Structure formats: structure tokens, C-alpha cells
Amino acid sequence: MTALEPVMREADGAWVGWAGQPDLELETFDWDGIRIVPIALSVADLENYYEGFSNDTLWPLYHDVIAPPSYHRVWWDSYVSVNQRFANAIVKVSAQGATVWVQDYQLQLVPRMLRQARPDLTIGFFNHIPFPAYGIFSQLPWRSQIIEGLLGADVIGFQRVADAGNFSRAVRRLLGYSTKTPVIDVPARGEAPARSVIARAFPISIDVDAFETLARSPAVQARAEQIRHDLGNPKTIMLGVDRLDYTKGIGHRLKAFGELLEDGRLKVEDITMVQVASPSRERVETYRQLRDEIELTVGRINGDYGTISHQAVSYLHHGFPREEMAALYIAADVMLVTALRDGMNLVAKEYVAARFDDDGVLVLSEFTGASDELRTALLINPHDIDGLKDAIVRAVEMPRSERRKRMRTLRKRVRENDVTHWSETFLRTLAEARRSAGTGAGNSSMDALGELEWTVERSPNARPSG
Ligand code: GDG
């Protein structure tokens, strides 16, 4: 959410989002110059719409069915009605000709609902997670409704070029519309005129300056030293930072590390792996099982290879303040990002932004959006455990000169596309799309953003800002 704060302030906009607790009815209020329009969700909405359809249907489906998605009609009904509630609230607060930017997969029906109610609005949508290939997407019983919902937008943004391609293919297969990258031609229907929709990649990023400033602060530097000291000053500290989610490949990285200790290619006296696994979606069964599996594996590795004075894995199942995250990034010689599928992965970009000393090695999964940009990381396929093991050893042994060369290139890339560049590019494309559509939306006087995931995932102590 912090990522979008400057945009909101500049636009004098309103943020439409979940109130953060079930059954909490709040009036619109102003927070630090931003108008907040809270949407109330009941306990049943949270079960069916959020934990159900969003997190147990769409999330696994869009992440290449790493876990099996559940399809329940009551969940879908709830998804439709909550999306309608968001749309109604946005309609109410939006001035004539306003620009609305809808965030993420929990609100895919909102663009069409808005267009039907308010054709004067300029509507953008950004999908923070991947959009799957048609062979997978087509499992969804409500696939056409989702596609139609999204096509209500003027611009649909994705993390990767491949995601935008998957979406366009789904449009062709399901609706037969013609597409010429990045434009999709939506034909006239009833009273609604023919329109063009743009579907393309806008890779999201972080506030690079803010992160680097944090990393440079003396308190964070001192804390990084302290962390190294408290871990017994091992030769190498490896770090993983993830929500405890099955998409992140935490089990794969533990397997590779455990085998390296077993093979004797790494020694517990020389290396410690710190794994921050921040609690996530704990009411969804798949997530409860995942936690058990990961904690069993960590326990086994520590039991098998740890000594009284050296722990193999330091496992932390809680959230930390941003300062602590920055200190961990500075303390880590090797950063492991082994996601099996990830829209972008901001952790990879944060690690790079924090390393103003041009040191540290990023091991990065090819299945993250970030790997499209961060080409000089050590790119890995997390399913290939032998390849992952080799990459870890290579990272541990990499000479300083190569580390510096790679990190410099990574830092240049992250600087070129920071979060301001991301939001400006999206909003400029949106304004141009609307202008060329010739409907003359006029000046945008209000931005309304529907955002649930971030509110839910990032509210308790010290969860990040976006
Ligand atoms: C979704 C998509 C896409 C994590 N633990 C703590 C903490 N974090 C912060 C990280 C980072 C953020 O949470 C996680 O962002 P990611 O991008 O890595 O992953 P998702 O949460 O799955 O995000 C993803 C993203 O949306 C944006 O579009 O990149 O692909 O899945 O900022 O630092 N922050 C703090 N304490 C923690 O314990 N302070």
C-alpha cells in the first residue's frame, strides 16, 4: 500500500478497501491526506470470498495448480457479491470522469461492474499474481465471467509479458475476440460501443531510494553486525524471506540445503541459513499443512546436522519490522528466492536495493517475475534440486569481483524501474488509452482503489508496506 501512497496523495484520491476486521462498519475517514473508504466484510464473506474463492480457488489456480484449487459455487456467489459491493462503493465516491485503479485478483469482476454503471470512468486493473496458461485457467467453472469482468477495464496490467500473453489467449479462446498485442478488440454489444482494451506487462517494483536509505542508516548497519555476531559469525549466512506460502518453494530450498550438509559440500560450522517465514492465511487448510511440513523439515535438519554451538537453520515464524528486514538483507551473504511460481517477488528487489556495498549473491528462481529483469542473479529451476545445490555452492564460493560485477548490474536494473516508474507508466498508459478511445474522460478528480490482499496480509505487526 505504501507503494501507492504517493500516487494517491498526488491524485487527491480515495482508497476503497476492506476495513481489516470482520463486521467492522466504519464511515469514510481521512488518513494522512488520503480519503479511506472502508468496505465491511462479514465472517461469512471472509470465509467464502477471501479464504475460499480468493485464496483457495484463484490463488492455487493462478500459481499453476501447485496446490489443488477448490471450486465451490457458494464461494463464487460470495465473490460476485463482494465484488459488487466494492463496485457500488467506488461508483458512489467517484466524480464524473474519474480514474479508478483496481488492484489484484480478488476484484476481477469490478472493472465490468464499474463500466456498466459508470461508462464515464477511466478504469485500470493490475494483477499482482501470475495469469496462468489457458490449459490451466480453463479449469475454472467461471472462466468466461472472469475474462469479461477484466475486459471492463481500459488497461489490464500484468507482471510479466507471458502473463499478458496468457490473458490474451484466454480472450481469443473463450470469446473469440481478435487481439494484436497489446490491444484486444472488444466488439459492440447491445448499447455498449466497440472498444479497445490494452493488456500488457508493467513489472512492479519497490521504493528503491527509501530501501537503500534504510539500509544505510547506522542503526540498521549496527543491527546487521549484531545479527552476524549472534549467529556466531559464520563464514556464510544464507537468507530466505517469504510469507509461509506453498508457492515460495521453501521446502525445495531446505531439501537442497539439507542434502548439501549431508554430502559434506557445506559444513554447519561455516554456514547458517536464516529462514523468515511470516505467518499467512492460517485458516486455510493447505497453509496449515504446509507449516507442519516445513517445521518438520527444519527440525530434522537441525536435529541431524546441528551442534551445540551451531544451528543449521534459524527458523523464524513471525513478522519483523522493516528495519529488521533491511538488517537481515545486509547481514546475508546469499539470498535464496526459490519460488515455484511468483508474480514478481519483491524480496529479491529489496535485497538488491539494500546492497549498496555491491556485495551479496542473489539466487533467483526462473519462475518469478523478477527473473525477467534480474538476469545477472544466479538463475535456478527450483525443481532441479541438483541444479539448486550447485547454485548454492557457487554462490557461497563466488569471488568478490564476480559478486560485485553481478550486484552492480542488478542494482542498475532495479534503479531503472522503481515503484514510481511502475505507477507512472501504468497511469500514463491508462490516460493515453482513454484519450485514444475518444470518449474524453476529462481530468481525473478521484482515484478509487479496491485492495483487499494487502490490507489483510500486511496489517498485523510490522508487515511491510508495498
Ligand atoms: C504478491 C505476489 C508480488 C515478508 N515478511 C516480512 C515482510 N515481508 C515483505 C517483504 C516484501 C513483501 O512482504 C512480500 O512481497 P513478495 O513480492 O515477495 O510476495 P507476496 O507477498 O506473495 O506478494 C508477488 C507482490 O504481490 C507485489 O505485486 O511481487 O509475486 O505474490 O516486501 O519484504 N516485511 C516485514 N516483515 C516481515 O516479516 N516488514
Coordinates of C-alpha atoms and ligand atoms in Angstrom, one line a residue:
M1 CA 0.0 0.0 0.0
T2 CA 2.9 2.4 0.7
A3 CA 3.9 1.9 -2.9
L4 CA 0.7 3.6 -4.0
E5 CA 0.6 6.3 -1.3
P6 CA 2.4 9.0 -3.3
V7 CA 0.2 8.3 -6.2
M8 CA -2.9 8.7 -4.0
R9 CA -1.7 11.9 -2.5
E10 CA -0.9 13.5 -5.8
A11 CA -4.2 12.4 -7.3
D12 CA -6.2 13.6 -4.3
G13 CA -7.8 10.2 -4.4
A14 CA -9.8 7.8 -2.3
W15 CA -8.7 4.3 -1.2
V16 CA -11.5 1.8 -1.2
G17 CA -10.6 -1.3 0.8
W18 CA -11.5 -3.8 3.4
A19 CA -11.8 -2.4 6.9
G20 CA -9.4 -5.1 8.3
Q21 CA -11.7 -6.8 10.8
P22 CA -14.8 -8.8 10.2
D23 CA -18.2 -7.0 10.6
L24 CA -16.5 -3.7 11.2
E25 CA -18.6 -0.9 9.7
L26 CA -16.7 2.3 9.5
E27 CA -17.5 5.7 8.0
T28 CA -15.2 7.2 5.3
F29 CA -12.3 9.0 7.0
D30 CA -9.2 10.9 6.1
W31 CA -5.7 9.4 6.9
D32 CA -2.7 11.5 6.3
G33 CA -4.2 13.2 3.3
I34 CA -5.8 10.2 1.8
R35 CA -9.5 9.5 1.9
I36 CA -10.2 6.0 3.1
V37 CA -13.5 4.3 2.2
P38 CA -13.8 1.2 4.3
I39 CA -15.8 -1.8 3.0
A40 CA -17.3 -4.1 5.6
L41 CA -16.9 -7.8 5.2
S42 CA -18.8 -10.3 7.4
V43 CA -17.3 -13.5 8.9
A44 CA -19.1 -15.4 6.1
D45 CA -17.6 -13.1 3.4
L46 CA -14.2 -13.7 4.8
E47 CA -14.7 -17.5 4.7
N48 CA -16.3 -17.7 1.3
Y49 CA -14.9 -14.7 -0.6
Y50 CA -11.5 -14.3 0.9
E51 CA -10.2 -17.5 2.3
G52 CA -12.4 -19.5 -0.1
F53 CA -12.6 -18.2 -3.6
S54 CA -9.6 -15.8 -3.5
N55 CA -7.1 -17.9 -1.5
D56 CA -8.2 -21.5 -2.1
T57 CA -9.5 -21.2 -5.7
L58 CA -7.9 -18.4 -7.6
W59 CA -4.5 -18.3 -5.8
P60 CA -3.6 -22.0 -6.4
L61 CA -5.2 -21.9 -9.9
Y62 CA -3.2 -18.8 -10.9
H63 CA 0.0 -20.3 -9.5
D64 CA -0.1 -23.2 -11.9
V65 CA -2.1 -25.5 -9.5
I66 CA 0.9 -26.1 -7.3
A67 CA -1.8 -26.9 -4.7
P68 CA -5.2 -28.2 -6.0
P69 CA -7.8 -25.4 -6.3
S70 CA -11.2 -26.0 -4.8
Y71 CA -14.3 -25.0 -6.7
H72 CA -17.4 -24.2 -4.7
R73 CA -20.4 -22.4 -6.0
V74 CA -21.2 -20.7 -2.7
W75 CA -17.6 -19.3 -2.8
W76 CA -18.2 -17.9 -6.3
D77 CA -21.6 -16.4 -5.3
S78 CA -19.8 -14.6 -2.4
Y79 CA -17.0 -13.4 -4.8
V80 CA -19.6 -11.9 -7.1
S81 CA -21.5 -10.2 -4.3
V82 CA -18.3 -8.8 -2.6
N83 CA -17.0 -7.5 -5.9
Q84 CA -20.4 -5.8 -6.4
R85 CA -20.1 -4.2 -3.0
F86 CA -16.7 -2.8 -3.9
A87 CA -18.0 -1.6 -7.3
N88 CA -21.0 0.1 -5.6
A89 CA -18.8 1.9 -3.2
I90 CA -16.4 3.1 -5.9
V91 CA -19.4 4.3 -8.0
K92 CA -20.5 6.3 -5.0
V93 CA -17.2 8.1 -4.4
S94 CA -16.1 8.6 -8.0
A95 CA -16.5 12.0 -9.5
Q96 CA -17.6 12.4 -13.2
G97 CA -14.8 11.2 -15.5
A98 CA -12.6 9.9 -12.5
T99 CA -9.8 7.4 -12.9
V100 CA -10.2 4.2 -11.0
W101 CA -7.3 1.7 -10.5
V102 CA -8.4 -1.7 -9.2
Q103 CA -5.7 -3.8 -7.5
D104 CA -5.5 -7.6 -7.8
Y105 CA -7.2 -10.9 -8.3
Q106 CA -9.7 -10.5 -5.5
L107 CA -11.5 -7.9 -7.5
Q108 CA -11.5 -9.1 -11.1
L109 CA -15.2 -8.5 -11.7
V110 CA -15.1 -4.9 -10.6
P111 CA -13.9 -3.4 -13.9
R112 CA -17.0 -4.6 -15.8
M113 CA -19.4 -3.8 -13.0
L114 CA -18.0 -0.2 -13.0
R115 CA -18.2 0.2 -16.7
Q116 CA -21.8 -0.9 -16.8
A117 CA -22.7 1.5 -14.0
R118 CA -20.4 4.4 -15.0
P119 CA -19.2 4.5 -18.6
D120 CA -17.6 7.9 -17.9
L121 CA -14.9 6.3 -15.6
T122 CA -11.4 5.5 -16.8
I123 CA -10.7 2.1 -15.4
G124 CA -7.3 0.3 -14.9
F125 CA -6.7 -3.1 -13.3
F126 CA -3.4 -4.6 -12.1
N127 CA -2.9 -8.3 -11.4
H128 CA -0.2 -8.8 -8.8
I129 CA 0.0 -12.6 -9.3
P130 CA 0.6 -14.6 -12.4
F131 CA -2.1 -15.2 -15.0
P132 CA -1.9 -18.9 -16.0
A133 CA -1.8 -20.6 -19.4
Y134 CA -5.2 -21.4 -20.9
G135 CA -4.9 -25.1 -20.2
I136 CA -4.9 -24.3 -16.5
F137 CA -7.2 -21.3 -16.5
S138 CA -9.8 -23.2 -18.4
Q139 CA -10.4 -25.4 -15.3
L140 CA -12.3 -22.5 -13.7
P141 CA -16.0 -23.0 -14.0
W142 CA -16.5 -19.3 -14.1
R143 CA -13.7 -18.6 -16.6
S144 CA -15.8 -16.5 -19.0
Q145 CA -17.2 -14.3 -16.3
I146 CA -13.7 -13.5 -15.0
I147 CA -12.4 -12.6 -18.5
E148 CA -15.5 -10.5 -19.2
G149 CA -15.1 -8.9 -15.8
L150 CA -11.5 -7.8 -16.5
L151 CA -12.3 -6.6 -20.0
G152 CA -14.4 -3.9 -18.4
A153 CA -11.0 -2.1 -17.8
D154 CA -9.3 0.2 -20.3
V155 CA -5.9 -1.1 -19.3
I156 CA -5.2 -4.5 -17.7
G157 CA -1.7 -4.7 -16.2
F158 CA 0.3 -7.9 -15.6
Q159 CA 3.7 -8.6 -14.0
R160 CA 5.2 -10.4 -17.0
V161 CA 4.9 -10.4 -20.7
A162 CA 3.9 -14.1 -20.5
D163 CA 1.0 -13.3 -18.2
A164 CA -0.4 -10.7 -20.6
G165 CA 0.0 -13.3 -23.4
N166 CA -1.9 -15.9 -21.4
F167 CA -4.7 -13.5 -20.8
S168 CA -5.0 -12.5 -24.5
R169 CA -5.0 -16.2 -25.5
A170 CA -7.8 -16.9 -23.0
V171 CA -9.8 -14.0 -24.5
R172 CA -9.4 -15.4 -28.0
R173 CA -10.3 -19.0 -26.9
L174 CA -13.2 -18.1 -24.8
L175 CA -14.7 -15.1 -26.5
G176 CA -13.2 -15.2 -30.0
Y177 CA -12.2 -11.5 -29.9
S178 CA -9.3 -10.5 -32.1
T179 CA -6.1 -9.4 -30.4
K180 CA -3.0 -7.7 -31.7
T181 CA -0.5 -7.3 -28.8
P182 CA -1.2 -5.3 -26.6
V183 CA -4.6 -4.4 -28.0
I184 CA -7.8 -6.5 -27.6
D185 CA -10.8 -5.5 -29.7
V186 CA -14.0 -5.8 -27.7
P187 CA -16.9 -5.7 -30.2
A188 CA -20.1 -3.6 -29.6
R189 CA -22.7 -5.4 -27.6
G190 CA -26.3 -4.1 -27.1
E191 CA -25.9 -0.4 -26.3
A192 CA -22.3 -0.8 -25.4
P193 CA -20.0 0.5 -28.2
A194 CA -17.0 -1.4 -29.5
R195 CA -13.8 -0.6 -27.6
S196 CA -10.1 -1.4 -27.4
V197 CA -8.5 -2.8 -24.2
I198 CA -4.8 -2.8 -23.6
A199 CA -3.4 -5.9 -21.9
R200 CA 0.4 -5.7 -21.2
A201 CA 3.1 -6.1 -18.6
F202 CA 4.0 -3.4 -16.0
P203 CA 6.5 -5.1 -13.7
I204 CA 6.0 -3.8 -10.2
S205 CA 8.9 -2.7 -8.1
I206 CA 9.8 -1.1 -4.7
D207 CA 10.7 2.3 -3.4
V208 CA 14.4 1.8 -4.1
D209 CA 15.6 5.1 -2.5
A210 CA 13.7 4.5 0.7
F211 CA 15.0 1.0 1.0
E212 CA 18.6 2.0 0.4
T213 CA 18.3 4.9 2.8
L214 CA 17.0 2.5 5.5
A215 CA 19.8 0.0 4.7
R216 CA 22.4 2.8 5.0
S217 CA 21.2 4.0 8.4
P218 CA 23.7 3.5 11.2
A219 CA 21.1 1.7 13.3
V220 CA 20.4 -0.9 10.6
Q221 CA 24.2 -1.3 10.0
A222 CA 24.8 -1.9 13.6
R223 CA 21.9 -4.4 13.8
A224 CA 23.3 -6.3 10.8
E225 CA 26.6 -6.6 12.7
Q226 CA 24.8 -7.8 15.7
I227 CA 22.9 -10.4 13.8
R228 CA 26.1 -11.8 12.4
H229 CA 27.6 -11.9 15.8
D230 CA 24.6 -13.5 17.4
L231 CA 24.7 -16.3 14.7
G232 CA 28.3 -17.0 15.7
N233 CA 30.0 -15.1 12.9
P234 CA 29.7 -18.0 10.4
K235 CA 31.6 -17.6 7.1
T236 CA 28.3 -17.6 5.2
I237 CA 24.8 -16.5 6.1
M238 CA 22.1 -17.6 3.7
L239 CA 18.7 -15.9 4.0
G240 CA 15.2 -16.7 2.8
V241 CA 12.3 -14.3 3.5
D242 CA 8.8 -15.3 2.5
R243 CA 5.2 -15.5 3.5
L244 CA 4.7 -19.1 4.6
D245 CA 3.2 -20.0 1.2
Y246 CA 3.4 -23.1 -0.9
T247 CA 4.3 -21.1 -3.9
K248 CA 7.6 -19.9 -2.4
G249 CA 9.5 -23.2 -2.7
I250 CA 10.7 -23.1 1.0
G251 CA 10.7 -26.9 1.1
H252 CA 12.8 -27.2 -2.0
R253 CA 15.4 -24.9 -0.6
L254 CA 15.5 -26.7 2.7
K255 CA 15.9 -30.0 0.8
A256 CA 18.8 -28.7 -1.2
F257 CA 20.5 -27.2 1.9
G258 CA 20.0 -30.4 3.9
E259 CA 21.5 -32.5 1.2
L260 CA 24.5 -30.2 0.9
L261 CA 25.1 -30.7 4.6
E262 CA 24.7 -34.4 4.3
D263 CA 27.0 -34.6 1.3
G264 CA 29.6 -32.6 3.2
R265 CA 29.8 -30.0 0.5
L266 CA 28.7 -27.4 3.2
K267 CA 29.6 -27.6 6.9
V268 CA 27.4 -26.4 9.7
E269 CA 30.3 -24.6 11.3
D270 CA 30.7 -22.5 8.2
I271 CA 27.1 -21.7 7.2
T272 CA 23.8 -20.8 8.7
M273 CA 20.5 -20.5 6.9
V274 CA 18.1 -17.9 8.3
Q275 CA 14.5 -18.5 7.1
V276 CA 11.9 -15.9 7.9
A277 CA 8.5 -17.5 7.2
S278 CA 5.9 -14.9 8.0
P279 CA 2.6 -16.3 9.1
S280 CA 0.0 -16.3 6.3
R281 CA -3.6 -17.5 5.7
E282 CA -3.5 -19.7 8.7
R283 CA -7.2 -20.5 8.5
V284 CA -6.8 -22.2 5.1
E285 CA -6.0 -26.0 5.5
T286 CA -3.3 -26.2 2.8
Y287 CA -1.4 -23.5 4.7
R288 CA -1.7 -25.3 8.0
Q289 CA -0.3 -28.5 6.4
L290 CA 2.5 -26.6 4.7
R291 CA 3.5 -25.1 8.1
D292 CA 3.7 -28.6 9.6
E293 CA 5.8 -29.9 6.7
I294 CA 8.2 -27.0 6.8
E295 CA 8.6 -27.2 10.6
L296 CA 9.2 -30.9 10.5
T297 CA 11.9 -30.5 7.8
V298 CA 13.6 -27.7 9.8
G299 CA 13.5 -29.8 12.9
R300 CA 15.0 -32.8 11.1
I301 CA 17.8 -30.7 9.5
N302 CA 18.7 -29.1 12.8
G303 CA 18.5 -32.5 14.6
D304 CA 20.7 -34.2 12.0
Y305 CA 23.3 -31.6 11.4
G306 CA 23.2 -29.0 14.2
T307 CA 25.8 -29.0 17.0
I308 CA 25.5 -27.4 20.5
S309 CA 27.2 -24.3 19.1
H310 CA 26.0 -24.2 15.5
Q311 CA 22.4 -24.4 14.3
A312 CA 21.9 -25.2 10.6
V313 CA 18.6 -23.4 10.2
S314 CA 17.4 -20.4 12.2
Y315 CA 13.7 -20.5 11.5
L316 CA 11.5 -17.6 12.4
H317 CA 7.8 -17.9 12.1
H318 CA 6.8 -14.3 12.7
G319 CA 6.8 -10.9 11.1
F320 CA 9.5 -8.3 11.6
P321 CA 9.7 -4.5 11.3
R322 CA 11.2 -3.2 8.0
E323 CA 14.4 -2.1 9.8
E324 CA 15.0 -5.7 10.9
M325 CA 14.3 -6.9 7.3
A326 CA 16.9 -4.5 6.0
A327 CA 19.4 -5.6 8.6
L328 CA 18.9 -9.2 7.6
Y329 CA 19.5 -8.3 3.9
I330 CA 22.8 -6.6 4.8
A331 CA 23.8 -9.5 7.0
A332 CA 23.1 -12.1 4.4
D333 CA 25.9 -13.2 2.0
V334 CA 23.5 -15.3 -0.1
M335 CA 19.8 -14.6 -0.6
L336 CA 17.7 -17.5 -1.7
V337 CA 14.5 -16.9 -3.7
T338 CA 13.3 -20.3 -4.9
A339 CA 9.6 -19.7 -5.7
L340 CA 7.8 -22.3 -7.8
R341 CA 5.7 -19.5 -9.2
D342 CA 5.6 -15.8 -8.2
G343 CA 4.1 -12.8 -9.9
M344 CA 7.1 -10.7 -9.2
N345 CA 8.9 -11.3 -5.8
L346 CA 9.7 -8.0 -4.2
V347 CA 12.1 -9.7 -1.7
A348 CA 14.6 -10.2 -4.5
K349 CA 14.4 -6.5 -5.4
E350 CA 14.6 -5.4 -1.7
Y351 CA 17.8 -7.5 -1.3
V352 CA 19.4 -5.8 -4.3
A353 CA 18.3 -2.3 -3.2
A354 CA 19.7 -2.9 0.3
R355 CA 23.1 -4.0 -1.0
F356 CA 24.7 -0.5 -1.5
D357 CA 28.0 -2.2 -0.8
D358 CA 27.7 -4.0 -4.1
D359 CA 28.1 -7.3 -2.3
G360 CA 25.9 -10.4 -1.7
V361 CA 24.7 -13.1 -4.2
L362 CA 21.1 -13.4 -5.2
V363 CA 20.0 -17.0 -6.1
L364 CA 16.7 -16.5 -8.0
S365 CA 14.1 -18.8 -9.4
E366 CA 13.3 -18.5 -13.1
F367 CA 9.6 -18.8 -12.1
T368 CA 9.5 -15.4 -10.5
G369 CA 8.5 -12.2 -12.5
A370 CA 11.7 -10.7 -11.1
S371 CA 13.9 -13.1 -13.1
D372 CA 12.8 -11.3 -16.3
E373 CA 14.7 -8.2 -15.1
L374 CA 17.3 -9.6 -12.7
R375 CA 19.2 -11.6 -15.3
T376 CA 22.6 -11.4 -13.6
A377 CA 21.3 -13.2 -10.5
L378 CA 22.2 -16.9 -10.3
L379 CA 19.0 -18.1 -12.0
I380 CA 17.8 -21.5 -11.0
N381 CA 15.0 -24.0 -11.6
P382 CA 13.9 -24.9 -8.0
H383 CA 12.5 -28.3 -9.1
D384 CA 16.0 -29.3 -10.2
I385 CA 17.4 -30.0 -6.7
D386 CA 20.9 -30.8 -8.0
G387 CA 21.0 -27.6 -10.0
L388 CA 19.9 -25.7 -7.0
K389 CA 22.6 -27.3 -4.8
D390 CA 25.2 -26.4 -7.4
A391 CA 24.0 -22.8 -7.5
I392 CA 24.1 -22.5 -3.7
V393 CA 27.7 -23.8 -3.6
R394 CA 28.6 -21.5 -6.5
A395 CA 27.1 -18.5 -4.5
V396 CA 28.9 -19.5 -1.4
E397 CA 32.2 -19.7 -3.2
M398 CA 31.8 -16.8 -5.6
P399 CA 34.8 -14.5 -5.7
R400 CA 34.3 -10.9 -4.5
S401 CA 35.0 -9.5 -8.0
E402 CA 32.2 -11.6 -9.6
R403 CA 29.8 -10.7 -6.8
R404 CA 30.5 -7.0 -7.3
K405 CA 30.0 -7.2 -11.0
R406 CA 26.7 -9.1 -10.8
M407 CA 25.3 -7.0 -8.0
R408 CA 26.2 -3.7 -9.8
T409 CA 24.2 -4.8 -12.8
L410 CA 21.3 -5.9 -10.7
R411 CA 21.3 -2.6 -8.8
K412 CA 21.3 -0.6 -12.1
R413 CA 18.3 -2.6 -13.3
V414 CA 16.4 -2.2 -10.0
R415 CA 17.1 1.6 -10.1
E416 CA 15.8 1.9 -13.6
N417 CA 12.4 0.5 -12.7
D418 CA 11.4 1.6 -9.2
V419 CA 7.8 1.8 -8.0
T420 CA 7.3 5.3 -9.1
H421 CA 8.3 4.4 -12.6
W422 CA 5.8 1.5 -12.4
S423 CA 2.8 3.5 -11.3
E424 CA 3.6 6.5 -13.6
T425 CA 3.9 4.2 -16.6
F426 CA 0.7 2.4 -15.8
L427 CA -1.3 5.7 -15.2
R428 CA 0.2 7.3 -18.3
T429 CA -0.8 4.3 -20.4
L430 CA -4.3 4.4 -18.9
A431 CA -4.7 8.1 -19.7
E432 CA -3.5 7.6 -23.2
A433 CA -5.7 4.6 -23.8
R434 CA -8.7 6.6 -22.7
R435 CA -7.8 9.5 -24.8
S436 CA -7.4 7.4 -27.9
A437 CA -10.7 5.7 -27.2
G438 CA -12.0 9.2 -27.8
T439 CA -14.5 9.3 -25.0
G440 CA -12.9 12.2 -23.4
A441 CA -12.9 11.2 -19.7
G442 CA -11.6 14.6 -18.7
N443 CA -9.4 15.3 -15.7
S444 CA -9.4 12.6 -13.1
S445 CA -10.5 14.1 -9.9
M446 CA -10.7 10.9 -7.8
D447 CA -8.9 7.6 -7.7
A448 CA -10.6 4.7 -6.1
L449 CA -8.6 1.6 -5.3
G450 CA -10.1 -1.6 -4.2
E451 CA -7.4 -3.6 -2.3
L452 CA -8.0 -6.5 0.0
E453 CA -5.0 -8.7 -0.1
W454 CA -2.5 -6.1 1.1
T455 CA -4.8 -4.9 3.8
V456 CA -5.2 -8.4 5.2
E457 CA -1.7 -9.7 4.7
R458 CA 0.2 -6.6 5.7
S459 CA -1.7 -5.2 8.6
P460 CA -0.5 -7.1 11.7
N461 CA 2.7 -6.0 13.4
A462 CA 5.3 -4.9 11.1
R463 CA 4.1 -6.3 7.9
P464 CA 5.5 -4.4 5.1
S465 CA 4.2 -1.7 3.0
G466 CA 4.1 -2.3 -0.6
Ligands
GDG1 C1 2.3 -10.6 -4.0 C2 2.8 -11.5 -5.2 C3 4.3 -9.7 -6.0 C4 7.7 -10.6 4.2 N1 7.9 -10.9 5.5 C5 8.0 -9.8 6.2 C6 8.0 -8.7 5.3 N2 7.8 -9.2 4.1 C7 7.6 -8.4 2.9 C8 8.8 -8.4 2.0 C9 8.1 -7.9 0.7 C10 6.7 -8.5 0.9 O1 6.5 -8.8 2.2 C11 6.4 -9.7 0.1 O2 6.3 -9.4 -1.3 P1 6.6 -10.5 -2.4 O3 6.6 -9.9 -3.7 O4 7.9 -11.2 -2.1 O5 5.4 -11.6 -2.2 P2 3.8 -11.7 -1.9 O6 3.5 -11.3 -0.5 O7 3.4 -13.0 -2.3 O8 3.2 -10.6 -2.9 C12 4.2 -11.2 -5.6 C13 3.7 -8.8 -4.9 O9 2.4 -9.2 -4.6 C14 3.6 -7.4 -5.4 O10 3.0 -7.2 -6.6 O11 5.7 -9.4 -6.1 O12 4.6 -12.0 -6.7 O13 2.6 -12.9 -4.8 O14 8.0 -6.5 0.7 O15 9.8 -7.6 2.5 N3 8.1 -7.4 5.7 C15 8.3 -7.2 7.0 N4 8.3 -8.2 8.0 C16 8.2 -9.5 7.6 O16 8.3 -10.4 8.4 N5 8.4 -5.9 7.5

